[in-house]
Amino acid sequence: MDALETLNYKFADCEGLEFVKIGDLTLAKIDTPLTQAIVAVQGAQIVEWKPANEDQLVVWRAKEPTYETGKSVRGGVPICWPWFGNHPNLTMAHGFVRFKDWILMNAQCDSDGQMHMHWRITDDAESLALWPHRFELDVIMHIGTELRIQLVTHNTGDESFSITQGMHTYLNLGDTRSTVIRGLEGGYYLDKLKGFARTPQDDIITITGAMDRIYFGTTHTVEVEDAEFNRVIVVAKEGSHSTVVWNPDENVPSGMLPEESRNMVCVEAVNAADDTVSIAPGERKILGTTISVRPMN
């Protein structure tokens, strides 16, 4: 059997789960009474997600995504590890695990329709050439009326290491111009579009153009009010003291149409810049995010 047949055979008893091939990538399609979602084996990446009672996606995906080896699908929740953003010496932004196939250790669907998935990747010769540390990395997903993702880093080597990391979460909006983001007031952010200038956030956030900000000193839950779809998307987190808010406006990256920036914003649970994580030999650290949605009125 090939890899696709093997996955469908191994998890044949997991109701609501099917593996398909689109382009170069193998995808897990989830369809249960509680939720619909797609997860890529490459990168253990949530590609899209919504509760079954929502008409619109909650986790956004580009209209015309590419499913290519070595490229993240534009949208979803790419895993950025063991560095977030640019590397000082390598051209590979956001680390290397989002381009590698992960092993699905276990998948189980509860009787009510909640899907649980456990993905794993470990160091190999290729990873050690890029980043010389031993590790075991797990992604634990609970996919139902809420989407909960935990990224668990286990230092399996003999020396401590430090990482930055993130869950690059794309949220689906009816229109950014009528969107308000609450929960980051009273802090400050580094503005990447203005030379990382330190800027106070005195009020709620509105999206009036391109933004690329790292908010510091915050463990707060963020609420994204989407007036067009009459709902509030709630982004909670654990193991993080920094939050990224990003929208490219019309200067969109590859895999995305310029007009699509009006329908998405990234609100990301991260450890970025000065918010680094040090992990001793044998130690585990968790970065987590939980996304939920409720009516606005």
XYZ file of C-alpha atoms in Angstrom:
297
model
C 0.000 0.000 0.000
C 1.112 3.573 -0.599
C 1.116 6.193 2.166
C -2.459 7.332 1.463
C -3.846 3.799 1.489
C -1.915 3.035 4.664
C -3.431 5.984 6.520
C -6.970 5.144 5.415
C -6.437 1.517 6.443
C -4.853 2.358 9.803
C -7.613 4.782 10.786
C -10.537 3.077 9.060
C -12.385 2.761 12.383
C -12.189 6.495 13.085
C -15.612 7.671 11.973
C -15.645 11.037 10.215
C -12.000 10.846 9.104
C -10.812 10.272 5.538
C -7.442 10.855 3.873
C -7.270 12.271 0.360
C -4.586 13.550 -1.993
C -4.734 17.056 -3.487
C -1.757 18.117 -5.534
C 1.363 16.879 -3.810
C -0.158 16.772 -0.332
C -2.014 14.202 1.735
C -4.898 15.751 3.657
C -7.083 14.505 6.488
C -10.715 15.471 5.859
C -12.844 15.626 9.011
C -16.635 15.688 8.824
C -18.563 14.927 12.021
C -21.833 16.142 13.587
C -19.791 18.821 15.403
C -17.275 20.065 12.884
C -15.708 20.159 9.444
C -11.950 20.568 9.052
C -8.982 19.739 6.857
C -5.513 18.941 8.195
C -2.401 18.542 6.039
C 0.064 15.782 6.880
C 2.799 18.187 5.785
C 3.367 20.477 8.730
C 0.516 18.972 10.780
C -1.266 22.082 9.535
C -4.909 22.829 10.113
C -5.923 24.076 6.647
C -9.488 25.099 7.473
C -11.997 24.659 10.300
C -15.495 25.520 11.367
C -18.128 24.171 13.746
C -20.892 22.319 11.891
C -23.483 24.978 12.779
C -21.447 27.818 11.215
C -22.139 28.748 7.604
C -18.709 30.328 7.115
C -15.238 29.027 7.863
C -13.747 30.279 11.122
C -10.152 29.392 10.235
C -9.561 31.005 6.844
C -8.083 29.386 3.724
C -7.150 31.099 0.457
C -9.596 30.641 -2.422
C -6.923 29.221 -4.713
C -4.350 27.563 -2.454
C -1.439 25.529 -3.741
C -0.852 22.046 -2.350
C 2.859 21.677 -3.008
C 5.670 19.869 -1.258
C 7.845 22.377 0.575
C 5.192 25.107 0.674
C 2.636 25.773 3.384
C -0.962 25.969 2.255
C -1.889 29.656 2.432
C -4.173 29.961 5.422
C -5.108 27.642 8.256
C -2.750 27.345 11.203
C 0.853 26.770 10.071
C 3.216 25.676 12.857
C 6.273 27.947 13.123
C 9.156 26.210 14.957
C 11.957 26.341 16.210
C 12.106 29.981 15.215
C 9.385 32.491 14.485
C 9.986 35.037 11.741
C 13.285 35.377 9.944
C 16.408 33.428 10.875
C 19.648 35.429 11.201
C 21.563 33.095 8.875
C 19.032 31.082 6.861
C 16.536 32.216 4.237
C 13.920 29.843 5.674
C 11.381 31.914 7.621
C 9.352 30.404 10.476
C 11.438 27.259 10.846
C 11.417 23.940 9.038
C 8.740 21.704 10.602
C 5.935 23.221 8.507
C 7.545 21.704 5.402
C 7.996 18.168 6.725
C 5.522 15.278 6.833
C 4.432 14.445 10.361
C 3.435 11.049 11.750
C -0.158 10.680 12.913
C 0.313 8.771 16.144
C -3.365 8.481 16.981
C -6.794 9.690 15.845
C -10.032 9.173 17.735
C -13.547 10.523 17.308
C -15.788 10.788 20.376
C -19.379 9.610 20.203
C -20.545 13.252 20.038
C -18.325 14.022 17.039
C -15.201 15.649 18.525
C -12.009 14.578 16.751
C -8.734 14.119 18.627
C -5.465 13.878 16.691
C -1.884 13.412 17.890
C 0.905 14.273 15.446
C 4.663 13.864 15.995
C 7.964 14.742 14.380
C 11.512 14.175 15.651
C 14.980 15.336 14.719
C 16.741 13.733 11.763
C 19.902 14.352 9.747
C 18.214 17.115 7.739
C 16.925 18.967 10.802
C 20.249 18.619 12.653
C 22.027 20.243 9.722
C 19.732 23.265 10.060
C 19.349 23.350 13.838
C 21.739 21.146 15.863
C 19.458 19.969 18.666
C 17.639 16.747 19.509
C 13.901 17.069 19.944
C 10.515 15.398 19.890
C 7.695 17.686 18.810
C 4.014 16.852 19.238
C 0.881 18.597 18.046
C -2.278 17.656 19.930
C -5.538 18.701 18.248
C -9.061 18.667 19.659
C -11.384 19.530 16.792
C -15.066 20.116 17.503
C -17.213 23.140 18.340
C -13.901 24.614 19.487
C -10.472 24.137 17.949
C -7.746 23.507 20.508
C -4.137 22.991 19.423
C -1.164 22.302 21.686
C 2.427 22.330 20.438
C 4.579 20.317 22.856
C 8.371 20.614 22.631
C 10.434 17.875 24.306
C 14.193 18.383 24.577
C 15.580 14.864 24.059
C 19.206 16.009 23.896
C 21.927 16.626 26.479
C 22.014 20.416 26.257
C 19.506 23.188 26.820
C 18.174 25.065 23.819
C 16.063 28.166 23.218
C 13.277 28.585 20.690
C 10.780 31.056 19.376
C 7.586 29.596 17.935
C 4.066 30.352 16.862
C 0.716 29.207 15.577
C 0.163 31.382 12.504
C -3.640 31.409 12.821
C -5.661 32.889 9.933
C -9.201 33.946 10.891
C -12.006 34.284 8.352
C -13.819 37.635 8.303
C -16.726 39.050 6.358
C -14.942 42.402 5.958
C -11.889 43.756 7.787
C -13.303 47.293 7.587
C -16.086 46.405 10.020
C -13.888 44.286 12.303
C -12.802 45.230 15.825
C -10.135 43.389 17.859
C -10.339 43.573 21.651
C -8.062 42.321 24.408
C -4.710 43.934 23.630
C -5.487 47.446 24.908
C -3.148 48.966 27.458
C -0.004 47.232 26.221
C 2.517 47.952 23.517
C 3.656 46.391 20.272
C 6.647 46.354 17.981
C 5.579 47.573 14.544
C 7.436 45.603 11.886
C 6.228 47.995 9.188
C 7.864 50.928 10.991
C 11.275 49.490 11.787
C 10.017 47.651 14.877
C 9.109 50.924 16.572
C 7.719 50.425 20.068
C 4.143 51.723 19.984
C 1.466 51.871 22.741
C -1.930 50.292 22.116
C -4.302 52.616 23.922
C -7.566 51.521 22.343
C -9.222 48.644 20.502
C -7.684 47.585 17.182
C -9.310 48.375 13.864
C -7.938 47.238 10.502
C -7.440 50.216 8.203
C -4.465 48.962 6.189
C -1.463 46.693 6.381
C -0.320 45.715 9.871
C 2.387 43.438 11.243
C 2.639 43.768 15.013
C 4.042 41.789 17.927
C 2.229 42.584 21.184
C 4.252 41.911 24.349
C 3.521 41.149 27.966
C 0.102 39.718 27.199
C -1.450 36.384 28.066
C -4.914 37.787 27.368
C -7.670 36.197 25.361
C -8.377 38.196 22.210
C -11.851 38.735 20.764
C -12.331 39.507 17.080
C -15.718 41.100 16.411
C -16.802 40.372 12.838
C -19.858 42.550 12.196
C -20.346 41.290 8.629
C -20.806 37.676 9.763
C -22.405 38.763 13.071
C -20.037 36.746 15.234
C -17.141 36.996 17.665
C -14.096 34.783 17.168
C -12.335 34.163 20.483
C -8.623 33.329 20.537
C -7.315 32.066 23.890
C -3.792 30.788 24.520
C -1.357 29.160 26.916
C 2.414 29.253 27.275
C 2.655 32.581 25.443
C 3.388 36.149 26.476
C 3.252 37.647 22.994
C 0.578 37.905 20.310
C 0.985 38.702 16.607
C -1.666 40.603 14.655
C -1.098 40.613 10.889
C -2.909 41.709 7.755
C -1.020 42.362 4.496
C -3.614 44.683 2.919
C -3.050 44.490 -0.856
C 0.638 43.546 -0.570
C -0.274 39.892 -0.238
C 2.169 36.957 -0.127
C 2.182 34.101 -2.632
C -0.892 31.897 -2.725
C -3.273 34.744 -1.929
C -5.236 37.177 -4.102
C -4.963 40.913 -3.237
C -8.680 41.277 -2.536
C -8.588 38.364 -0.079
C -6.851 40.483 2.551
C -10.265 42.055 3.190
C -11.501 38.701 4.474
C -8.809 37.625 6.935
C -6.659 38.634 9.855
C -4.035 36.627 11.701
C -4.201 36.612 15.509
C -1.402 34.357 16.624
C -0.333 32.772 19.907
C 3.452 33.039 19.747
C 6.725 33.192 21.615
C 8.490 35.818 19.510
C 11.366 38.311 19.672
C 12.292 38.730 23.367
C 9.645 36.191 24.415
C 11.945 33.207 23.952
C 11.504 29.807 25.558
C 14.447 27.953 27.127
C 14.078 24.184 27.492
C 16.421 22.074 29.611
C 17.360 18.468 28.709
C 14.385 16.185 29.313
C 12.001 19.120 29.773
C 8.742 19.735 27.906
C 7.110 23.095 27.159
C 3.622 23.739 25.742
C 2.352 26.485 23.467
C -1.385 26.304 22.977
C -4.285 28.122 21.373
C -8.046 27.610 21.568
C -10.364 29.146 18.984
C -14.097 29.404 19.489
C -16.950 31.422 18.028
C -20.195 32.903 19.328
C -22.941 35.163 17.949
C -22.198 38.866 18.165
C -25.648 39.784 19.480
